[in-house]
PDB file of C-alpha atoms and ligand atoms in Angstrom:
ATOM      1  CA  MET A   1     -91.585  35.485 -28.199  1.00 52.00           C
ATOM      2  CA  ALA A   2     -88.573  33.390 -29.161  1.00 56.00           C
ATOM      3  CA  LYS A   3     -89.333  30.262 -31.088  1.00 66.00           C
ATOM      4  CA  LYS A   4     -89.086  27.052 -29.119  1.00 81.00           C
ATOM      5  CA  LYS A   5     -86.632  24.372 -30.135  1.00 92.00           C
ATOM      6  CA  LYS A   6     -87.815  21.708 -32.543  1.00 96.00           C
ATOM      7  CA  PHE A   7     -87.547  18.000 -31.862  1.00 98.00           C
ATOM      8  CA  GLY A   8     -88.526  14.735 -33.513  1.00 98.00           C
ATOM      9  CA  ALA A   9     -92.051  13.524 -32.704  1.00 98.00           C
ATOM     10  CA  PHE A  10     -93.131   9.896 -32.461  1.00 98.00           C
ATOM     11  CA  VAL A  11     -96.890   9.709 -33.053  1.00 98.00           C
ATOM     12  CA  ILE A  12     -99.137   6.662 -32.854  1.00 98.00           C
ATOM     13  CA  SER A  13    -102.794   6.468 -33.831  1.00 98.00           C
ATOM     14  CA  LEU A  14    -105.242   3.607 -33.762  1.00 98.00           C
ATOM     15  CA  ASP A  15    -108.521   3.313 -35.608  1.00 98.00           C
ATOM     16  CA  PHE A  16    -110.723   1.697 -32.980  1.00 98.00           C
ATOM     17  CA  GLU A  17    -113.816   0.335 -34.627  1.00 98.00           C
ATOM     18  CA  ILE A  18    -114.092  -3.467 -34.158  1.00 98.00           C
ATOM     19  CA  HIS A  19    -116.714  -4.670 -36.661  1.00 98.00           C
ATOM     20  CA  TRP A  20    -117.992  -1.201 -37.622  1.00 98.00           C
ATOM     21  CA  GLY A  21    -114.903  -0.526 -39.756  1.00 97.00           C
ATOM     22  CA  VAL A  22    -115.101  -3.661 -41.863  1.00 97.00           C
ATOM     23  CA  ARG A  23    -118.783  -4.624 -41.822  1.00 97.00           C
ATOM     24  CA  ASP A  24    -119.343  -3.872 -45.530  1.00 96.00           C
ATOM     25  CA  TYR A  25    -116.882  -6.592 -46.594  1.00 95.00           C
ATOM     26  CA  LYS A  26    -116.330  -8.843 -43.548  1.00 96.00           C
ATOM     27  CA  PRO A  27    -119.460 -10.501 -42.168  1.00 95.00           C
ATOM     28  CA  ALA A  28    -119.692 -10.633 -38.352  1.00 95.00           C
ATOM     29  CA  ARG A  29    -119.816 -14.419 -38.441  1.00 94.00           C
ATOM     30  CA  GLY A  30    -117.166 -14.886 -41.159  1.00 95.00           C
ATOM     31  CA  ASP A  31    -113.459 -15.739 -41.088  1.00 94.00           C
ATOM     32  CA  TYR A  32    -112.462 -12.329 -39.818  1.00 96.00           C
ATOM     33  CA  ARG A  33    -114.463 -12.753 -36.611  1.00 97.00           C
ATOM     34  CA  GLN A  34    -111.455 -14.132 -34.717  1.00 97.00           C
ATOM     35  CA  TYR A  35    -109.482 -10.946 -35.480  1.00 97.00           C
ATOM     36  CA  LEU A  36    -112.336  -8.810 -34.150  1.00 98.00           C
ATOM     37  CA  LEU A  37    -112.798 -10.892 -31.019  1.00 98.00           C
ATOM     38  CA  GLY A  38    -109.025 -10.737 -30.586  1.00 98.00           C
ATOM     39  CA  GLU A  39    -109.310  -7.018 -29.797  1.00 98.00           C
ATOM     40  CA  ARG A  40    -110.412  -8.011 -26.306  1.00 98.00           C
ATOM     41  CA  GLN A  41    -106.817  -9.165 -25.808  1.00 98.00           C
ATOM     42  CA  SER A  42    -104.963  -6.849 -28.161  1.00 98.00           C
ATOM     43  CA  VAL A  43    -106.278  -3.579 -26.683  1.00 98.00           C
ATOM     44  CA  PRO A  44    -105.159  -4.371 -23.082  1.00 98.00           C
ATOM     45  CA  ALA A  45    -101.844  -5.767 -24.374  1.00 98.00           C
ATOM     46  CA  MET A  46    -101.122  -2.595 -26.344  1.00 98.00           C
ATOM     47  CA  LEU A  47    -102.124  -0.395 -23.404  1.00 98.00           C
ATOM     48  CA  GLU A  48     -99.722  -2.309 -21.181  1.00 98.00           C
ATOM     49  CA  LEU A  49     -96.900  -1.755 -23.651  1.00 98.00           C
ATOM     50  CA  PHE A  50     -97.758   1.944 -24.009  1.00 98.00           C
ATOM     51  CA  ARG A  51     -97.639   2.239 -20.244  1.00 98.00           C
ATOM     52  CA  GLU A  52     -94.326   0.373 -19.996  1.00 98.00           C
ATOM     53  CA  PHE A  53     -92.637   2.618 -22.581  1.00 98.00           C
ATOM     54  CA  ASP A  54     -94.530   5.773 -21.624  1.00 98.00           C
ATOM     55  CA  VAL A  55     -95.788   6.075 -25.202  1.00 98.00           C
ATOM     56  CA  ALA A  56     -98.697   8.345 -26.098  1.00 98.00           C
ATOM     57  CA  ALA A  57    -101.348   7.328 -28.628  1.00 98.00           C
ATOM     58  CA  THR A  58    -104.538   8.646 -30.176  1.00 98.00           C
ATOM     59  CA  TRP A  59    -107.446   6.210 -30.285  1.00 98.00           C
ATOM     60  CA  ALA A  60    -109.776   7.385 -33.051  1.00 98.00           C
ATOM     61  CA  THR A  61    -112.890   5.630 -31.816  1.00 98.00           C
ATOM     62  CA  VAL A  62    -116.154   4.896 -33.630  1.00 98.00           C
ATOM     63  CA  GLY A  63    -119.014   6.536 -31.699  1.00 98.00           C
ATOM     64  CA  PHE A  64    -121.213   3.410 -31.785  1.00 98.00           C
ATOM     65  CA  LEU A  65    -118.672   1.659 -29.537  1.00 98.00           C
ATOM     66  CA  PHE A  66    -119.426   4.024 -26.634  1.00 98.00           C
ATOM     67  CA  ALA A  67    -123.046   2.805 -26.374  1.00 98.00           C
ATOM     68  CA  LYS A  68    -123.885   0.755 -23.312  1.00 98.00           C
ATOM     69  CA  SER A  69    -127.076  -0.665 -24.856  1.00 98.00           C
ATOM     70  CA  LYS A  70    -129.141  -0.776 -28.008  1.00 98.00           C
ATOM     71  CA  ALA A  71    -131.514   1.760 -26.455  1.00 98.00           C
ATOM     72  CA  GLU A  72    -128.588   4.114 -25.951  1.00 98.00           C
ATOM     73  CA  LEU A  73    -127.533   3.711 -29.593  1.00 97.00           C
ATOM     74  CA  GLU A  74    -131.055   4.627 -30.592  1.00 97.00           C
ATOM     75  CA  LYS A  75    -130.983   7.651 -28.297  1.00 98.00           C
ATOM     76  CA  TYR A  76    -127.846   9.071 -29.952  1.00 98.00           C
ATOM     77  CA  LYS A  77    -128.816   8.139 -33.523  1.00 98.00           C
ATOM     78  CA  PRO A  78    -128.582  11.222 -35.785  1.00 98.00           C
ATOM     79  CA  GLU A  79    -131.849  12.636 -37.073  1.00 97.00           C
ATOM     80  CA  VAL A  80    -130.586  12.650 -40.646  1.00 98.00           C
ATOM     81  CA  LEU A  81    -128.652   9.694 -42.042  1.00 98.00           C
ATOM     82  CA  PRO A  82    -126.372   9.386 -45.081  1.00 98.00           C
ATOM     83  CA  ASN A  83    -127.943   7.943 -48.183  1.00 97.00           C
ATOM     84  CA  TYR A  84    -124.829   6.265 -49.620  1.00 97.00           C
ATOM     85  CA  LYS A  85    -124.926   5.351 -53.271  1.00 95.00           C
ATOM     86  CA  ASN A  86    -122.968   2.275 -52.268  1.00 95.00           C
ATOM     87  CA  THR A  87    -125.701   0.946 -49.990  1.00 96.00           C
ATOM     88  CA  SER A  88    -123.448  -1.688 -48.381  1.00 96.00           C
ATOM     89  CA  LEU A  89    -121.813   1.187 -46.467  1.00 97.00           C
ATOM     90  CA  PHE A  90    -125.031   2.067 -44.617  1.00 98.00           C
ATOM     91  CA  PRO A  91    -124.500   0.709 -41.082  1.00 98.00           C
ATOM     92  CA  TYR A  92    -127.814   1.299 -39.341  1.00 98.00           C
ATOM     93  CA  ASP A  93    -129.407  -1.990 -40.442  1.00 96.00           C
ATOM     94  CA  GLU A  94    -126.589  -4.120 -39.037  1.00 97.00           C
ATOM     95  CA  LYS A  95    -127.889  -6.913 -36.796  1.00 96.00           C
ATOM     96  CA  ILE A  96    -126.553  -6.253 -33.321  1.00 97.00           C
ATOM     97  CA  GLY A  97    -127.040  -7.556 -29.784  1.00 98.00           C
ATOM     98  CA  GLU A  98    -128.406  -5.737 -26.768  1.00 98.00           C
ATOM     99  CA  ASN A  99    -125.137  -4.703 -25.129  1.00 98.00           C
ATOM    100  CA  GLU A 100    -121.415  -5.392 -24.799  1.00 98.00           C
ATOM    101  CA  LYS A 101    -122.000  -8.553 -22.788  1.00 97.00           C
ATOM    102  CA  ASP A 102    -123.830 -10.331 -25.574  1.00 95.00           C
ATOM    103  CA  ASP A 103    -122.206  -8.584 -28.521  1.00 98.00           C
ATOM    104  CA  LEU A 104    -118.435  -8.093 -28.347  1.00 98.00           C
ATOM    105  CA  LEU A 105    -118.229  -6.861 -31.932  1.00 98.00           C
ATOM    106  CA  HIS A 106    -120.436  -3.767 -31.752  1.00 98.00           C
ATOM    107  CA  TYR A 107    -120.068  -2.343 -28.236  1.00 98.00           C
ATOM    108  CA  ALA A 108    -116.932  -1.508 -26.258  1.00 98.00           C
ATOM    109  CA  PRO A 109    -117.587   0.646 -23.137  1.00 98.00           C
ATOM    110  CA  SER A 110    -115.247  -1.507 -21.024  1.00 98.00           C
ATOM    111  CA  LEU A 111    -112.358  -1.144 -23.496  1.00 98.00           C
ATOM    112  CA  ILE A 112    -112.921   2.605 -23.818  1.00 98.00           C
ATOM    113  CA  GLN A 113    -112.754   2.828 -20.034  1.00 98.00           C
ATOM    114  CA  GLN A 114    -109.401   0.987 -20.026  1.00 98.00           C
ATOM    115  CA  ILE A 115    -107.991   3.317 -22.682  1.00 98.00           C
ATOM    116  CA  LYS A 116    -109.192   6.321 -20.708  1.00 98.00           C
ATOM    117  CA  GLU A 117    -107.492   5.075 -17.554  1.00 98.00           C
ATOM    118  CA  THR A 118    -104.110   4.581 -19.247  1.00 98.00           C
ATOM    119  CA  PRO A 119    -101.712   7.544 -19.071  1.00 98.00           C
ATOM    120  CA  ARG A 120    -100.901   9.516 -22.238  1.00 98.00           C
ATOM    121  CA  GLN A 121    -103.835   8.151 -24.253  1.00 98.00           C
ATOM    122  CA  GLU A 122    -106.053  10.493 -26.257  1.00 98.00           C
ATOM    123  CA  ILE A 123    -109.523   9.427 -27.354  1.00 98.00           C
ATOM    124  CA  GLY A 124    -110.347  11.059 -30.661  1.00 98.00           C
ATOM    125  CA  THR A 125    -113.164  10.302 -33.048  1.00 98.00           C
ATOM    126  CA  HIS A 126    -113.466   7.983 -36.030  1.00 98.00           C
ATOM    127  CA  THR A 127    -116.958   9.502 -36.579  1.00 98.00           C
ATOM    128  CA  PHE A 128    -120.150   8.173 -34.985  1.00 98.00           C
ATOM    129  CA  SER A 129    -121.023   5.550 -37.586  1.00 98.00           C
ATOM    130  CA  HIS A 130    -117.744   4.961 -39.495  1.00 98.00           C
ATOM    131  CA  TYR A 131    -118.918   7.674 -41.880  1.00 98.00           C
ATOM    132  CA  TYR A 132    -117.591   7.857 -45.474  1.00 97.00           C
ATOM    133  CA  CYS A 133    -116.904  11.515 -46.227  1.00 97.00           C
ATOM    134  CA  LEU A 134    -116.195  11.069 -49.941  1.00 95.00           C
ATOM    135  CA  ASP A 135    -118.942   8.636 -50.838  1.00 94.00           C
ATOM    136  CA  SER A 136    -121.703   9.964 -53.053  1.00 94.00           C
ATOM    137  CA  GLY A 137    -125.049  10.189 -51.345  1.00 95.00           C
ATOM    138  CA  GLN A 138    -123.810  11.755 -48.114  1.00 97.00           C
ATOM    139  CA  THR A 139    -123.951  15.511 -47.522  1.00 98.00           C
ATOM    140  CA  ALA A 140    -122.540  18.184 -45.224  1.00 98.00           C
ATOM    141  CA  GLU A 141    -125.805  17.991 -43.290  1.00 98.00           C
ATOM    142  CA  THR A 142    -125.569  14.249 -42.637  1.00 98.00           C
ATOM    143  CA  PHE A 143    -121.886  14.584 -41.775  1.00 98.00           C
ATOM    144  CA  THR A 144    -122.624  17.332 -39.230  1.00 98.00           C
ATOM    145  CA  ALA A 145    -125.348  15.239 -37.614  1.00 98.00           C
ATOM    146  CA  ASP A 146    -123.026  12.234 -37.435  1.00 98.00           C
ATOM    147  CA  LEU A 147    -120.199  14.226 -35.883  1.00 98.00           C
ATOM    148  CA  GLN A 148    -122.520  15.751 -33.295  1.00 98.00           C
ATOM    149  CA  SER A 149    -123.711  12.289 -32.268  1.00 98.00           C
ATOM    150  CA  ALA A 150    -120.086  11.161 -31.929  1.00 98.00           C
ATOM    151  CA  ILE A 151    -119.420  14.066 -29.572  1.00 98.00           C
ATOM    152  CA  ALA A 152    -122.638  13.589 -27.587  1.00 98.00           C
ATOM    153  CA  ILE A 153    -122.144   9.881 -26.921  1.00 98.00           C
ATOM    154  CA  ALA A 154    -118.596  10.462 -25.609  1.00 98.00           C
ATOM    155  CA  GLU A 155    -119.677  13.178 -23.218  1.00 98.00           C
ATOM    156  CA  PRO A 156    -120.917  10.986 -20.338  1.00 98.00           C
ATOM    157  CA  TYR A 157    -117.398   9.480 -20.296  1.00 98.00           C
ATOM    158  CA  GLY A 158    -115.939  12.929 -19.755  1.00 98.00           C
ATOM    159  CA  ILE A 159    -114.380  12.736 -23.221  1.00 98.00           C
ATOM    160  CA  ARG A 160    -114.402  15.587 -25.716  1.00 98.00           C
ATOM    161  CA  PRO A 161    -112.751  14.503 -29.000  1.00 98.00           C
ATOM    162  CA  GLN A 162    -110.373  17.071 -30.479  1.00 98.00           C
ATOM    163  CA  SER A 163    -108.921  15.000 -33.292  1.00 98.00           C
ATOM    164  CA  ILE A 164    -110.381  12.857 -36.053  1.00 98.00           C
ATOM    165  CA  VAL A 165    -109.301  10.022 -38.280  1.00 98.00           C
ATOM    166  CA  PHE A 166    -111.531   9.803 -41.337  1.00 98.00           C
ATOM    167  CA  PRO A 167    -112.843   6.311 -42.082  1.00 97.00           C
ATOM    168  CA  ARG A 168    -110.957   4.817 -45.055  1.00 94.00           C
ATOM    169  CA  ASN A 169    -108.908   8.033 -44.776  1.00 92.00           C
ATOM    170  CA  GLN A 170    -111.584   9.831 -46.809  1.00 94.00           C
ATOM    171  CA  TYR A 171    -110.615  13.375 -45.947  1.00 94.00           C
ATOM    172  CA  ASN A 172    -113.083  15.886 -47.367  1.00 94.00           C
ATOM    173  CA  PRO A 173    -111.635  19.441 -47.386  1.00 92.00           C
ATOM    174  CA  ASN A 174    -115.155  20.903 -47.558  1.00 95.00           C
ATOM    175  CA  TYR A 175    -115.818  19.704 -44.024  1.00 97.00           C
ATOM    176  CA  GLU A 176    -113.095  21.695 -42.246  1.00 96.00           C
ATOM    177  CA  GLU A 177    -115.527  24.401 -41.110  1.00 97.00           C
ATOM    178  CA  ILE A 178    -117.917  21.813 -39.639  1.00 98.00           C
ATOM    179  CA  LEU A 179    -115.037  20.177 -37.786  1.00 98.00           C
ATOM    180  CA  LEU A 180    -113.835  23.485 -36.365  1.00 97.00           C
ATOM    181  CA  GLU A 181    -117.326  24.437 -35.217  1.00 98.00           C
ATOM    182  CA  ASN A 182    -117.477  21.177 -33.317  1.00 98.00           C
ATOM    183  CA  GLY A 183    -114.120  21.509 -31.593  1.00 98.00           C
ATOM    184  CA  ILE A 184    -112.117  19.166 -33.827  1.00 98.00           C
ATOM    185  CA  LYS A 185    -108.740  20.772 -34.447  1.00 98.00           C
ATOM    186  CA  SER A 186    -106.615  18.077 -36.082  1.00 98.00           C
ATOM    187  CA  PHE A 187    -106.751  15.006 -38.290  1.00 98.00           C
ATOM    188  CA  ARG A 188    -104.520  12.294 -39.661  1.00 97.00           C
ATOM    189  CA  GLY A 189    -103.879  12.904 -43.356  1.00 95.00           C
ATOM    190  CA  ASN A 190    -102.562  10.432 -45.889  1.00 89.00           C
ATOM    191  CA  GLN A 191     -98.991   9.766 -46.896  1.00 75.00           C
ATOM    192  CA  GLU A 192     -98.024  12.089 -49.708  1.00 69.00           C
ATOM    193  CA  SER A 193     -96.713   9.523 -52.167  1.00 64.00           C
ATOM    194  CA  TRP A 194     -99.019   8.716 -55.104  1.00 64.00           C
ATOM    195  CA  MET A 195     -99.555   5.138 -53.938  1.00 65.00           C
ATOM    196  CA  TYR A 196    -101.355   6.388 -50.805  1.00 66.00           C
ATOM    197  CA  GLN A 197    -103.799   8.713 -52.525  1.00 67.00           C
ATOM    198  CA  VAL A 198    -107.442   8.021 -51.795  1.00 61.00           C
ATOM    199  CA  SER A 199    -110.258   8.127 -54.310  1.00 60.00           C
ATOM    200  CA  GLU A 200    -113.377   6.042 -54.755  1.00 53.00           C
ATOM    201  CA  THR A 201    -111.558   3.674 -57.105  1.00 58.00           C
ATOM    202  CA  ASN A 202    -107.780   3.728 -56.837  1.00 58.00           C
ATOM    203  CA  GLN A 203    -107.530   2.171 -53.357  1.00 59.00           C
ATOM    204  CA  LYS A 204    -108.386  -1.206 -54.807  1.00 63.00           C
ATOM    205  CA  LYS A 205    -106.233  -1.064 -57.944  1.00 70.00           C
ATOM    206  CA  PRO A 206    -103.551  -3.798 -57.952  1.00 73.00           C
ATOM    207  CA  ILE A 207    -100.700  -1.409 -58.728  1.00 72.00           C
ATOM    208  CA  TYR A 208    -101.559   0.712 -55.666  1.00 74.00           C
ATOM    209  CA  ARG A 209    -101.892  -2.278 -53.372  1.00 77.00           C
ATOM    210  CA  ALA A 210     -98.714  -3.948 -54.614  1.00 73.00           C
ATOM    211  CA  SER A 211     -96.705  -0.746 -54.295  1.00 73.00           C
ATOM    212  CA  ARG A 212     -97.903  -0.128 -50.751  1.00 77.00           C
ATOM    213  CA  LEU A 213     -97.049  -3.691 -49.789  1.00 72.00           C
ATOM    214  CA  ALA A 214     -93.533  -3.436 -51.251  1.00 70.00           C
ATOM    215  CA  ASP A 215     -93.091  -0.029 -49.600  1.00 72.00           C
ATOM    216  CA  ALA A 216     -93.406  -1.661 -46.173  1.00 72.00           C
ATOM    217  CA  TYR A 217     -90.178  -3.560 -46.867  1.00 68.00           C
ATOM    218  CA  ILE A 218     -88.108  -1.378 -49.157  1.00 71.00           C
ATOM    219  CA  ASN A 219     -87.855   2.369 -49.378  1.00 74.00           C
ATOM    220  CA  LEU A 220     -90.040   3.279 -52.354  1.00 69.00           C
ATOM    221  CA  SER A 221     -91.910   6.301 -51.043  1.00 70.00           C
ATOM    222  CA  GLY A 222     -89.194   7.900 -48.882  1.00 78.00           C
ATOM    223  CA  HIS A 223     -89.234   8.383 -45.102  1.00 84.00           C
ATOM    224  CA  ASN A 224     -92.769   9.795 -45.100  1.00 91.00           C
ATOM    225  CA  THR A 225     -91.981  12.077 -42.177  1.00 96.00           C
ATOM    226  CA  THR A 226     -93.579  15.534 -41.831  1.00 96.00           C
ATOM    227  CA  LYS A 227     -92.014  18.910 -41.150  1.00 96.00           C
ATOM    228  CA  TRP A 228     -93.522  20.915 -38.282  1.00 97.00           C
ATOM    229  CA  GLU A 229     -94.249  23.883 -40.516  1.00 96.00           C
ATOM    230  CA  ASP A 230     -96.403  21.725 -42.787  1.00 95.00           C
ATOM    231  CA  VAL A 231     -98.911  20.761 -40.083  1.00 97.00           C
ATOM    232  CA  TRP A 232    -100.985  23.950 -40.128  1.00 96.00           C
ATOM    233  CA  LYS A 233    -101.430  24.484 -43.850  1.00 93.00           C
ATOM    234  CA  GLY A 234    -105.210  24.179 -43.697  1.00 91.00           C
ATOM    235  CA  ARG A 235    -107.673  25.468 -41.134  1.00 93.00           C
ATOM    236  CA  ILE A 236    -107.310  22.352 -39.070  1.00 96.00           C
ATOM    237  CA  ALA A 237    -103.988  20.665 -38.363  1.00 97.00           C
ATOM    238  CA  ASN A 238    -102.915  17.746 -40.509  1.00 97.00           C
ATOM    239  CA  VAL A 239    -100.633  15.214 -38.804  1.00 98.00           C
ATOM    240  CA  PRO A 240    -100.120  12.862 -41.768  1.00 96.00           C
ATOM    241  CA  ALA A 241     -99.489   9.162 -41.482  1.00 96.00           C
ATOM    242  CA  SER A 242     -95.977   7.946 -42.194  1.00 95.00           C
ATOM    243  CA  PHE A 243     -96.750   4.225 -42.230  1.00 94.00           C
ATOM    244  CA  PHE A 244     -99.488   1.705 -41.674  1.00 93.00           C
ATOM    245  CA  LEU A 245     -98.166  -0.950 -39.291  1.00 95.00           C
ATOM    246  CA  ARG A 246     -98.812  -4.164 -41.158  1.00 91.00           C
ATOM    247  CA  PRO A 247     -99.761  -7.148 -39.055  1.00 92.00           C
ATOM    248  CA  PHE A 248     -97.270  -9.959 -38.570  1.00 90.00           C
ATOM    249  CA  SER A 249     -97.443 -12.360 -41.481  1.00 84.00           C
ATOM    250  CA  LYS A 250     -96.289 -15.964 -41.255  1.00 80.00           C
ATOM    251  CA  LYS A 251     -96.076 -16.050 -45.050  1.00 79.00           C
ATOM    252  CA  LEU A 252     -93.771 -13.033 -45.151  1.00 73.00           C
ATOM    253  CA  GLY A 253     -92.017 -13.963 -41.902  1.00 71.00           C
ATOM    254  CA  VAL A 254     -88.571 -13.961 -43.497  1.00 73.00           C
ATOM    255  CA  LEU A 255     -89.070 -10.308 -44.360  1.00 79.00           C
ATOM    256  CA  GLU A 256     -89.909  -9.185 -40.815  1.00 85.00           C
ATOM    257  CA  ASN A 257     -86.404  -7.833 -40.237  1.00 88.00           C
ATOM    258  CA  ARG A 258     -86.615  -5.823 -43.402  1.00 88.00           C
ATOM    259  CA  ARG A 259     -89.964  -4.383 -42.282  1.00 89.00           C
ATOM    260  CA  LEU A 260     -88.427  -3.400 -38.943  1.00 93.00           C
ATOM    261  CA  LYS A 261     -85.428  -1.842 -40.672  1.00 93.00           C
ATOM    262  CA  ARG A 262     -87.659   0.242 -42.947  1.00 92.00           C
ATOM    263  CA  LEU A 263     -89.527   1.673 -39.940  1.00 95.00           C
ATOM    264  CA  THR A 264     -86.351   2.098 -37.866  1.00 96.00           C
ATOM    265  CA  GLN A 265     -84.711   4.179 -40.583  1.00 95.00           C
ATOM    266  CA  SER A 266     -87.722   6.428 -40.812  1.00 96.00           C
ATOM    267  CA  ILE A 267     -87.970   6.917 -37.022  1.00 98.00           C
ATOM    268  CA  GLU A 268     -84.253   7.730 -36.857  1.00 98.00           C
ATOM    269  CA  TYR A 269     -84.603  10.122 -39.768  1.00 97.00           C
ATOM    270  CA  ALA A 270     -87.422  11.953 -37.957  1.00 98.00           C
ATOM    271  CA  ALA A 271     -85.401  12.097 -34.727  1.00 98.00           C
ATOM    272  CA  LYS A 272     -82.240  13.456 -36.381  1.00 98.00           C
ATOM    273  CA  ASN A 273     -84.040  15.927 -38.640  1.00 98.00           C
ATOM    274  CA  LYS A 274     -86.584  17.016 -36.006  1.00 98.00           C
ATOM    275  CA  GLU A 275     -89.591  15.951 -38.000  1.00 98.00           C
ATOM    276  CA  ILE A 276     -92.771  13.996 -37.266  1.00 98.00           C
ATOM    277  CA  PHE A 277     -93.058  10.220 -37.629  1.00 98.00           C
ATOM    278  CA  HIS A 278     -96.607   8.834 -37.462  1.00 98.00           C
ATOM    279  CA  LEU A 279     -97.480   5.149 -37.315  1.00 97.00           C
ATOM    280  CA  TRP A 280    -101.038   3.793 -37.384  1.00 97.00           C
ATOM    281  CA  TRP A 281    -102.996   0.547 -37.417  1.00 97.00           C
ATOM    282  CA  HIS A 282    -106.215  -1.014 -36.119  1.00 97.00           C
ATOM    283  CA  PRO A 283    -106.435  -3.071 -32.919  1.00 98.00           C
ATOM    284  CA  HIS A 284    -107.940  -5.890 -35.018  1.00 97.00           C
ATOM    285  CA  ASN A 285    -104.676  -6.102 -36.995  1.00 96.00           C
ATOM    286  CA  PHE A 286    -103.260  -7.488 -33.722  1.00 97.00           C
ATOM    287  CA  GLY A 287    -106.306  -9.719 -33.234  1.00 96.00           C
ATOM    288  CA  VAL A 288    -104.382 -12.878 -34.096  1.00 96.00           C
ATOM    289  CA  ASN A 289    -100.641 -13.553 -33.701  1.00 96.00           C
ATOM    290  CA  LEU A 290    -100.812 -11.172 -30.752  1.00 97.00           C
ATOM    291  CA  LYS A 291     -97.484 -12.282 -29.316  1.00 97.00           C
ATOM    292  CA  GLU A 292     -95.602 -11.719 -32.583  1.00 95.00           C
ATOM    293  CA  ASN A 293     -97.280  -8.354 -33.131  1.00 96.00           C
ATOM    294  CA  ILE A 294     -96.554  -7.135 -29.604  1.00 98.00           C
ATOM    295  CA  ASN A 295     -92.936  -8.295 -29.906  1.00 96.00           C
ATOM    296  CA  PHE A 296     -92.590  -6.339 -33.127  1.00 95.00           C
ATOM    297  CA  LEU A 297     -94.118  -3.241 -31.543  1.00 98.00           C
ATOM    298  CA  ARG A 298     -91.767  -3.617 -28.593  1.00 98.00           C
ATOM    299  CA  LYS A 299     -88.804  -3.474 -31.003  1.00 97.00           C
ATOM    300  CA  ILE A 300     -90.196  -0.293 -32.528  1.00 98.00           C
ATOM    301  CA  PHE A 301     -90.628   1.242 -29.081  1.00 98.00           C
ATOM    302  CA  GLU A 302     -87.024   0.342 -28.273  1.00 98.00           C
ATOM    303  CA  VAL A 303     -85.958   2.287 -31.359  1.00 98.00           C
ATOM    304  CA  TYR A 304     -88.075   5.214 -30.199  1.00 98.00           C
ATOM    305  CA  LYS A 305     -86.552   5.081 -26.691  1.00 98.00           C
ATOM    306  CA  ARG A 306     -83.054   5.158 -28.194  1.00 98.00           C
ATOM    307  CA  CYS A 307     -84.042   8.184 -30.286  1.00 98.00           C
ATOM    308  CA  GLU A 308     -85.517   9.860 -27.219  1.00 98.00           C
ATOM    309  CA  LYS A 309     -82.244   9.434 -25.368  1.00 98.00           C
ATOM    310  CA  ASP A 310     -79.899  10.332 -28.234  1.00 98.00           C
ATOM    311  CA  TRP A 311     -81.902  12.987 -30.061  1.00 97.00           C
ATOM    312  CA  GLY A 312     -84.595  14.216 -27.688  1.00 98.00           C
ATOM    313  CA  MET A 313     -87.432  12.658 -29.632  1.00 98.00           C
ATOM    314  CA  GLN A 314     -90.828  12.864 -27.903  1.00 98.00           C
ATOM    315  CA  SER A 315     -93.893  10.674 -28.014  1.00 98.00           C
ATOM    316  CA  LEU A 316     -97.072  12.692 -28.704  1.00 98.00           C
ATOM    317  CA  THR A 317    -100.762  12.248 -29.510  1.00 98.00           C
ATOM    318  CA  ILE A 318    -102.221  13.801 -32.665  1.00 98.00           C
ATOM    319  CA  SER A 319    -103.695  16.703 -30.646  1.00 98.00           C
ATOM    320  CA  GLU A 320    -100.435  17.328 -28.812  1.00 98.00           C
ATOM    321  CA  THR A 321     -98.554  17.340 -32.122  1.00 98.00           C
ATOM    322  CA  ALA A 322    -100.976  19.928 -33.504  1.00 98.00           C
ATOM    323  CA  GLU A 323    -100.477  22.144 -30.440  1.00 97.00           C
ATOM    324  CA  LYS A 324     -96.676  21.818 -30.548  1.00 97.00           C
ATOM    325  CA  ALA A 325     -96.709  22.659 -34.250  1.00 97.00           C
ATOM    326  CA  LEU A 326     -98.371  25.980 -33.417  1.00 94.00           C
ATOM    327  CA  GLU A 327     -95.590  26.828 -30.962  1.00 92.00           C
ATOM    328  CA  LEU A 328     -92.764  25.601 -33.181  1.00 90.00           C
ATOM    329  CA  SER A 329     -93.515  27.024 -36.587  1.00 79.00           C
TER     330      SER A 329
HETATM  331 ZN1   ZN E 401    -111.944   2.712 -39.928  1.00 82.13          ZN
END
């Protein structure tokens, strides 16, 4: 069979977690609460923009958010739980309400339904419990149990996750077999540059943080795009991130144009060179300054649309990118 023609891919993924992704360092009633509550506006606003521009996205969703009640959470709770050395990561003692109506931070069936009803949206998994695959104290057994709960709780929605984003991007190569056995075929890997490498300690080091911040404005790490032939190097497909979409910052407002330029150049590079550009963020990053964030995203989508017209770029989910990569390389 003749090889199909390559094209540039424009991939978006969102880590959908509300409080479950930040609970170890942001208390539910603390300053960050307004960002988390803001997801009730930011998710519909993003979906509307995706619909307007016909943009596909993968929503890597925490399994807890599918629960309609506390009883349902209990029903899907894995039989074996991780015993993290860093005990603040253990989520099962979190104080939560009875359901979405009285607890907007820990349940999200209505938002999941909206995502499901929007064209071109994939619902992947962000594990059941925002599970930390590299933390000491967890095992392959507890990971398997967690993943199976994530799959089970999505089933009544008619959703079968095929892609995963690892919480804190803690990809554990030893878990590929478990993922495959459970129907997960692709994941979002990290940017290749040294400043994006994940370990238990280096994420918090000032030099890493400062470099990543500067990299959003000036080209330090390169275009961070991925070649099609590099997607299937492991047993499951890796569709690596190119950039984290930083939230609008009033403090750094004067640099917004520079931030847009940095992303534009990378999208154009991917389009012209027929590579993969992958942008990600969390809906809570848009939880405040929603208007500014949506306006910025609109400008990015306009760049994508131009690249679609001029270079045949296509918008794809993580799973679609993995499938295309099989055909193209
Ligand atoms: Zn997360």
